[in-house]
Coordinates of C-alpha atoms and ligand atoms in Angstrom, one line a residue:
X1 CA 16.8 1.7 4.1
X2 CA 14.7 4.5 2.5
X3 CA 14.7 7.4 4.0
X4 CA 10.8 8.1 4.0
X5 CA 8.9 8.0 6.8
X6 CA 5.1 8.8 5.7
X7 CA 3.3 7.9 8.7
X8 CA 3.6 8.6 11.8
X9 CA 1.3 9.9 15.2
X10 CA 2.0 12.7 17.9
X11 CA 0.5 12.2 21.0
X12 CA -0.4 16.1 23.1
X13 CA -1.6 17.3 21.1
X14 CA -2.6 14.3 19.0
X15 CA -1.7 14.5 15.4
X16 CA -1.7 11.9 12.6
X17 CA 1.2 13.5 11.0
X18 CA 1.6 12.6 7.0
X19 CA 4.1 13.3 4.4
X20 CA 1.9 14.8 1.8
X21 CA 2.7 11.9 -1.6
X22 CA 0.9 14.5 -4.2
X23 CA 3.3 17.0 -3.4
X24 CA 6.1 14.9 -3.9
X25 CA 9.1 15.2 -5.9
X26 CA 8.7 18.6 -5.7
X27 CA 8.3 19.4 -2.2
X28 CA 8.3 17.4 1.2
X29 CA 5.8 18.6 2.8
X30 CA 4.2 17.2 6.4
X31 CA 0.8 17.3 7.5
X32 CA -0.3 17.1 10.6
X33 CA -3.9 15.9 10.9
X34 CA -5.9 16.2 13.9
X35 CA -10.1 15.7 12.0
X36 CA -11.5 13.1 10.5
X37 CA -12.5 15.2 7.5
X38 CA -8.8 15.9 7.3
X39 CA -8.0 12.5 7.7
X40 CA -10.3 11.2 5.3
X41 CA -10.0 13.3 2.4
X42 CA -5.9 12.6 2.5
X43 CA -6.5 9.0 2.4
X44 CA -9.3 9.8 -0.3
X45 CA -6.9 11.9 -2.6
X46 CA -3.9 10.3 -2.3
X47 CA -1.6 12.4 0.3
X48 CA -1.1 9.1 1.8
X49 CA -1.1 5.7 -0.6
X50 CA -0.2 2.3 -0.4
X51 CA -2.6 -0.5 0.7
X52 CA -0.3 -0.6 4.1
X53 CA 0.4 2.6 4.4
X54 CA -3.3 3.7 4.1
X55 CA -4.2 0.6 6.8
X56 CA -1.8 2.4 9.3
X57 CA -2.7 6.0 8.6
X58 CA -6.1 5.1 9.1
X59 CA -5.4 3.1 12.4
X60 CA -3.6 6.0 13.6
X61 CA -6.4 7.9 12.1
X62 CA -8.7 6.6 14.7
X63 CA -6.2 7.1 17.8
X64 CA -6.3 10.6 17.1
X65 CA -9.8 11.5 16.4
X66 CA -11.1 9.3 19.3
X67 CA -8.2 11.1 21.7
X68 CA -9.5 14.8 20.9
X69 CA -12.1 14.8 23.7
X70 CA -13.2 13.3 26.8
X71 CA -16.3 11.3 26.3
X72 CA -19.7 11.5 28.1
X73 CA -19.5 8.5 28.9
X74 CA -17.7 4.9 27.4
X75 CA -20.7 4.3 25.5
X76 CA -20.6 7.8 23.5
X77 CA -16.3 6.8 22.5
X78 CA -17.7 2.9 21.7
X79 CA -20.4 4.2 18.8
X80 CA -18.0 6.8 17.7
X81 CA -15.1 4.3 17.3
X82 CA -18.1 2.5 15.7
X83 CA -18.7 5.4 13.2
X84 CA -15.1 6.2 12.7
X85 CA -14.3 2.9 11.2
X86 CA -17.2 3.0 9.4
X87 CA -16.3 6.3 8.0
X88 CA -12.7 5.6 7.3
X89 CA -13.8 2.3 5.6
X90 CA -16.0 4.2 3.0
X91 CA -12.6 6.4 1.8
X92 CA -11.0 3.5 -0.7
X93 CA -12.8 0.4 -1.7
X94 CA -9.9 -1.6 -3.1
X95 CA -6.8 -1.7 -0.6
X96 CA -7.4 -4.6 1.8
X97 CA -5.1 -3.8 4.2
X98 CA -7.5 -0.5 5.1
X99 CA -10.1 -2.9 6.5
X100 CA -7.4 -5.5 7.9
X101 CA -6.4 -2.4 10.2
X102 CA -9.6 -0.7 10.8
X103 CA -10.7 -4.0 12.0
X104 CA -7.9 -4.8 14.1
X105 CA -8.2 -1.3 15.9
X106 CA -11.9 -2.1 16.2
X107 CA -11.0 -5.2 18.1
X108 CA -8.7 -4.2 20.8
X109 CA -11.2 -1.4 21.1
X110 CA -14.1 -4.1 22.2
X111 CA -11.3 -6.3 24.1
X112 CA -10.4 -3.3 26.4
X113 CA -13.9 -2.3 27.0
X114 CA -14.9 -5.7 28.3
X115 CA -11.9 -4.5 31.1
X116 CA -13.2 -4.2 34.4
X117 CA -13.7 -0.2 35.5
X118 CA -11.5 0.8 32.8
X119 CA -11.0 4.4 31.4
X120 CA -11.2 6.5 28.6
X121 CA -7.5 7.2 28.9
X122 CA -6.8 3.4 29.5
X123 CA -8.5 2.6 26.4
X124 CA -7.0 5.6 24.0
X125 CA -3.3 3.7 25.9
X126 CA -4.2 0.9 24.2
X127 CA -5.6 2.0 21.1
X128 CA -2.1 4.0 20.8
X129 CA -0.2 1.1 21.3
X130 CA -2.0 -1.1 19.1
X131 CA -1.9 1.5 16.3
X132 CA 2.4 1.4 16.8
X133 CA 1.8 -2.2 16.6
X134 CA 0.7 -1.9 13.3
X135 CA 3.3 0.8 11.7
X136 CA 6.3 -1.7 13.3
X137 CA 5.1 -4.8 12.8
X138 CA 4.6 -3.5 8.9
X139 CA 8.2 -2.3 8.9
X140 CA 9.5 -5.9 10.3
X141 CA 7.2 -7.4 7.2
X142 CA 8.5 -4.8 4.3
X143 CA 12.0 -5.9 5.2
X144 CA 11.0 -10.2 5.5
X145 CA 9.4 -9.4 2.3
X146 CA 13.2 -7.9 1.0
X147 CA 14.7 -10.9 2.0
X148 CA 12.3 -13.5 0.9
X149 CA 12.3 -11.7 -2.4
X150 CA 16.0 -11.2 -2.7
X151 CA 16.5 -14.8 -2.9
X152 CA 15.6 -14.8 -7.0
X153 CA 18.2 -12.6 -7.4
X154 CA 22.1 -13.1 -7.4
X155 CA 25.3 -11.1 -6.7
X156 CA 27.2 -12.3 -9.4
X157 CA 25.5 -10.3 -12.3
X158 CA 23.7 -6.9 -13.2
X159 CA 19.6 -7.3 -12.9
X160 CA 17.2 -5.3 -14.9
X161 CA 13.6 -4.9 -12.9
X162 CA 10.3 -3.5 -14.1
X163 CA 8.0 -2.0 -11.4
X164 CA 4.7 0.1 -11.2
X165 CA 3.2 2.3 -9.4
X166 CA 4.7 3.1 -5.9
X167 CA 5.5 0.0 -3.7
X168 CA 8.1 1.2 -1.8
X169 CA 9.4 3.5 1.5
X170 CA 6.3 5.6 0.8
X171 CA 3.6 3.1 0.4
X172 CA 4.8 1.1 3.6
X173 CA 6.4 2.0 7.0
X174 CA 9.7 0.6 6.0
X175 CA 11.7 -1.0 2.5
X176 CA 8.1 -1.3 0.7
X177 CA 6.7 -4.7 -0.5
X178 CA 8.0 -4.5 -4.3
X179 CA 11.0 -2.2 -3.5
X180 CA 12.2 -4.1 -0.9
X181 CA 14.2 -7.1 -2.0
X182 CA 15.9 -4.3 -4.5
X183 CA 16.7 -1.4 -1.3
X184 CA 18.2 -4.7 0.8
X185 CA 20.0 -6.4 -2.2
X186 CA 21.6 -2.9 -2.9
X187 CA 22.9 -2.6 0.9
X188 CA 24.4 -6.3 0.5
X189 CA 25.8 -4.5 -3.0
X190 CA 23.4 -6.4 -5.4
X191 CA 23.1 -4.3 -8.6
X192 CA 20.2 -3.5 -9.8
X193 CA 18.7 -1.4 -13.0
X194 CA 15.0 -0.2 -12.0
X195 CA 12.7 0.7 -14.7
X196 CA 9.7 2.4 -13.2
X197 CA 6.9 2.5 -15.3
X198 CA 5.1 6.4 -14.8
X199 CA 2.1 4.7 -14.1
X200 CA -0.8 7.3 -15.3
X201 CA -3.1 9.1 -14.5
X202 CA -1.4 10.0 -11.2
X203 CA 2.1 9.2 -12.2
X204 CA 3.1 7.2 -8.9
X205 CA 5.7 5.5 -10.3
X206 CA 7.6 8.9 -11.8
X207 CA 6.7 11.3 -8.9
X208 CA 6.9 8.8 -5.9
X209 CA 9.2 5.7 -7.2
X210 CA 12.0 7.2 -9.0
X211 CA 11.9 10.0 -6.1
X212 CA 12.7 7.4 -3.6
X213 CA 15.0 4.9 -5.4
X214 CA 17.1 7.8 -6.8
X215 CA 17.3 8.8 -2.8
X216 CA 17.8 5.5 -2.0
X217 CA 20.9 5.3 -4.4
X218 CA 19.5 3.0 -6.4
X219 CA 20.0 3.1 -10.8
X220 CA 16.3 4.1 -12.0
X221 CA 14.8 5.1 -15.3
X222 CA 11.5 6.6 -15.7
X223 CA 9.3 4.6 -18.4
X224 CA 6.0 5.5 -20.3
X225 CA 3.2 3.1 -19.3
X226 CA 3.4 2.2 -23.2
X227 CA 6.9 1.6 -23.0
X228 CA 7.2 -1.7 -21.4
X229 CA 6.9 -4.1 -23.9
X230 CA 9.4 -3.1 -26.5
X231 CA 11.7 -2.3 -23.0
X232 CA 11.1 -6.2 -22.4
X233 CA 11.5 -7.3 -25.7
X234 CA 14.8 -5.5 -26.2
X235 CA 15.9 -7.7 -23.3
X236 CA 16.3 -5.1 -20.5
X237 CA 14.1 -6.7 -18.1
X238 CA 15.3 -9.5 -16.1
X239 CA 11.8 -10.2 -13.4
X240 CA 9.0 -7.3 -12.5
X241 CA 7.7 -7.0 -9.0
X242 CA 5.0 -5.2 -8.2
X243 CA 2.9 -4.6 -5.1
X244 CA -0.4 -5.6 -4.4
X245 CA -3.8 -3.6 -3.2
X246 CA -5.9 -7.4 -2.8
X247 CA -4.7 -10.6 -3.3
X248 CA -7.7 -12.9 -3.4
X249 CA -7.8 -16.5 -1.8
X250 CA -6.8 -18.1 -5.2
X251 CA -4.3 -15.7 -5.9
X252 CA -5.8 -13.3 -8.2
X253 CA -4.4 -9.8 -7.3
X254 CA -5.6 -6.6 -7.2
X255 CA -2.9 -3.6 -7.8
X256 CA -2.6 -0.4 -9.6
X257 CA -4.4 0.1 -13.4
X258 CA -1.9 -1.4 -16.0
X259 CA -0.1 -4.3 -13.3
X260 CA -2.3 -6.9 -15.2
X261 CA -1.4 -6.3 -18.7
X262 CA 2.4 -5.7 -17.5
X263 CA 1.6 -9.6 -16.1
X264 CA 0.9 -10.7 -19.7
X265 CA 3.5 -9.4 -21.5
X266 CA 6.1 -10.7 -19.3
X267 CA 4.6 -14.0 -19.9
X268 CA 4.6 -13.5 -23.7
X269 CA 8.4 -12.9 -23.2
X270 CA 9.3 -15.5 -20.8
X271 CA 10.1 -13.2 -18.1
X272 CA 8.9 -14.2 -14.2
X273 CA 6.3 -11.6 -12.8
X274 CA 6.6 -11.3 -8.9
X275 CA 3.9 -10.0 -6.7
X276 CA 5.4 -8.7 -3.2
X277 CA 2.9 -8.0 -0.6
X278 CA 2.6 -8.7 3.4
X279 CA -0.5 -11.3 4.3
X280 CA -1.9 -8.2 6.0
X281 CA -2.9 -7.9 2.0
X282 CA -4.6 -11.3 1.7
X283 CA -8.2 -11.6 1.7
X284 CA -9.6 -15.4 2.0
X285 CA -12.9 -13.8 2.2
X286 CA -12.9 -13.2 -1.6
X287 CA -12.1 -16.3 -3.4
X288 CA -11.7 -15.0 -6.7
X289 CA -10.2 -11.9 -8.7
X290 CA -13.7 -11.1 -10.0
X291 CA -15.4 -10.3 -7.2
X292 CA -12.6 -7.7 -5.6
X293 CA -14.0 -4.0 -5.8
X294 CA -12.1 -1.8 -8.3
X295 CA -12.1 1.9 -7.0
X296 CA -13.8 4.3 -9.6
X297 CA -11.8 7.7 -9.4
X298 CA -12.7 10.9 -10.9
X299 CA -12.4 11.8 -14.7
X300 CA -10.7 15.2 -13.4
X301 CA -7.6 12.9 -12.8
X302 CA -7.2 12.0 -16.7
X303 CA -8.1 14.4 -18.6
X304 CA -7.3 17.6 -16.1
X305 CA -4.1 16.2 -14.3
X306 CA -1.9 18.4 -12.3
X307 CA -3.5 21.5 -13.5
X308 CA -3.5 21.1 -17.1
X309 CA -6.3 20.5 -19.4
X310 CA -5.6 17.6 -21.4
X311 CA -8.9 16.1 -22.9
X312 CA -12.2 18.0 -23.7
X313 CA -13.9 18.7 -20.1
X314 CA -16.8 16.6 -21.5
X315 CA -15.5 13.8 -22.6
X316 CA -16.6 10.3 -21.0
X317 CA -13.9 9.2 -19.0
X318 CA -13.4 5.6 -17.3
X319 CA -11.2 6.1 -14.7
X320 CA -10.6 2.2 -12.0
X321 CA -8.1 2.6 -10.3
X322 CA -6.9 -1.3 -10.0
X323 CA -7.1 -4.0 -12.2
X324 CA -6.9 -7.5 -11.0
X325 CA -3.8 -9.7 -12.4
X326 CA -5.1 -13.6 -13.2
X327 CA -3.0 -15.9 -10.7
X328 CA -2.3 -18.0 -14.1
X329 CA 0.7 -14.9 -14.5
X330 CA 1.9 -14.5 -11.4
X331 CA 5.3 -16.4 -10.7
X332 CA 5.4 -15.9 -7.6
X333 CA 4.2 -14.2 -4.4
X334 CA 6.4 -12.7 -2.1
X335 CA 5.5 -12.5 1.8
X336 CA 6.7 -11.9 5.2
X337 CA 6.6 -15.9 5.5
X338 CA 8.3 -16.9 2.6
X339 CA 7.7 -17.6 -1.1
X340 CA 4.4 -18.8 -2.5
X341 CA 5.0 -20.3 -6.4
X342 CA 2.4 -20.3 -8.9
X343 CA -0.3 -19.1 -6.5
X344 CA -3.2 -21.8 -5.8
X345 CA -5.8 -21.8 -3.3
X346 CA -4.4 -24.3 -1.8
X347 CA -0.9 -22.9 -1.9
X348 CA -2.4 -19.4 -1.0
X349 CA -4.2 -21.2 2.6
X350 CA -1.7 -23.3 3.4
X351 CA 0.9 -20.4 3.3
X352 CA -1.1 -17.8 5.3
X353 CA -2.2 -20.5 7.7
X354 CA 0.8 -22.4 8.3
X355 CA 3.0 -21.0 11.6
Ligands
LIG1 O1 -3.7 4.3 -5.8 P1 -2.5 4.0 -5.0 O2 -1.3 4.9 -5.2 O3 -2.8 3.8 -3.5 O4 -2.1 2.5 -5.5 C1 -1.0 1.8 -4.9 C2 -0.6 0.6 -5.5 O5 -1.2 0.1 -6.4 C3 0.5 -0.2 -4.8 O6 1.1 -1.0 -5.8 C4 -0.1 -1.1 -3.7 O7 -0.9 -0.4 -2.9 C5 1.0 -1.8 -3.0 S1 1.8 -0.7 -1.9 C6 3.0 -1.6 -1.0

């Protein structure tokens, strides 16, 4: 099990309390958040990542701000839990599970309210305990995931895996989404080589993955982005997994800048490219790749990276975030419920809809 825990609440005084991810490997540092400034801008600049770690800090994120005051009255709390979501909606476009949560927490908001002569205190119970529903029905998911995903793999040889970008301990509340069929095949003494690509501009998968892997006991080497193909064409690589942001209804996926080209070259060498994500991640809203919003970040974060000029400060930048891999070169998708091969939208519906 990795031994990060990057989100959890304190209740008296009510804290969202965070590991603080840009800090990381250098120091662990913890947060403890009690504003929805605070709250925002460490979803907005990364303290705490991961599609379904963002979707619980934010549900969290509304326990706390709505449990720092008594209310006039039950109609002041209901258009502040209004603006809340609203505002904690507006802090990353692309990570589906953000909404999924907000929504959910908006929900059992209305639900309790319709509640005979119930109270302000009755309500914050319940947006608590919903809020813990979230973080531990995540970490029951991460390690399904593990297990679905585990079943590609075999005991009786060595496996080489590319990943990208941080889909593990950190980005969840348990073994991660890609990371987790590698953390529970290593417990049932699976071996394992993990390349993890750096994954520029904000290096997740140097600072955050090898962190936690390495801590987790597990064989990892650091890789530049540019690295990958001659890593797969020298025959190191066995299968990537990576984690998704989106998945749209066909299958298209949404994850972290550089997943999608990753996603072709395994094709061009035969190698199977594995998506691992919880349906939480799933949006049957958007039927197709193209019409998922890619978050736009700063040009600060390329050409000025952790304090060090790197590129003229006027240069034209383009900075997204995501890109969106084609459902054409994805093997498979890994879930809580099982195993979805060569995503369809039919395969994709009848998965997530099926009991
Ligand atoms: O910008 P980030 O660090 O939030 O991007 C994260 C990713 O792209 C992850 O792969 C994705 O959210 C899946 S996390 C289980």
């Amino acid at each position: 099990m990795p031994t990060t825990i990057p989100v959890t609440v304190q209740q008296n005084p009510s804290k969202l309390v965070l590991l603080d991810q840009t800090r990381l490997p250098e120091e662990e540092l913890f947060l403890y958040l009690d504003t929805r400034e605070a709250i925002f801008e460490a979803i907005k600049k990364l303290r705490v990542r991961g599609a379904p770690a963002i979707g619980i800090a934010a549900a969290y994120g509304m326990y706390v701000c709505l449990s720092q005051k008594p209310y006039e009255s039950l109609e002041e709390m209901t258009e502040d839990c209004t603006s809340l979501k609203q505002y904690f909606a507006n802090s990353r476009p692309t990570a589906y599970n953000l909404f999924w949560a907000l929504d959910r927490m908006q929900r059992r908001f209305d639900t309790e309210l319709q509640k005979e002569g119930i109270t302000q205190e009755e309500i914050l119970d319940a947006l608590f305990e919903e809020s813990t529903a979230i973080f531990e029905e995540d970490q029951a998911m991460s390690k399904a995931i593990g297990k679905h995903g585990l079943t590609v793999f075999s005991k009786d040889r060595h496996w080489g895996v590319m990943t990208h970008c941080n889909a593990g301990g950190l980005a969840t509340s348990g073994y991660g989404t890609a990371l987790a069929p590698l953390y529970l095949g290593h417990e049932l003494g699976y071996q394992f080589s993990v390349y993890s690509n750096e994954t520029r501009p904000l290096l997740q998968g140097s600072r955050l993955t090898a962190y936690e892997l390495a801590k987790g006991g597990l064989d990892v080497t650091i890789l530049c982005d540019n690295m990958a193909s001659l890593v797969m064409k020298e025959g190191k690589i066995d299968a990537v997994i990576v984690g998704a942001d989106r998945i749209a209804a066909n299958g298209d996926t949404a994850n972290k800048i550089g997943t999608s080209g990753l996603a072709i070259l395994a094709k061009a060498y035969d190698i199977p490219f594995y998506v691992a994500a919880p349906t939480s991640t799933f949006d049957l809203n958007t039927l197709h790749g193209d019409d998922i919003v890619i978050e736009q970040r700063d040009k600060d974060e390329v050409i000025n990276g952790f304090g060090r000029r790197t590129g003229p400060a006027d240069a034209k930048v383009y900075n997204p975030a995501f890109d969106v891999t084609d459902a054409q070169y994805i093997s498979a998708i890994f879930t809580e419920k099982g195993i979805i091969e060569h995503p369809t939208i039919e395969k994709v519906r009848k998965h997530l809809l099926t009991e």
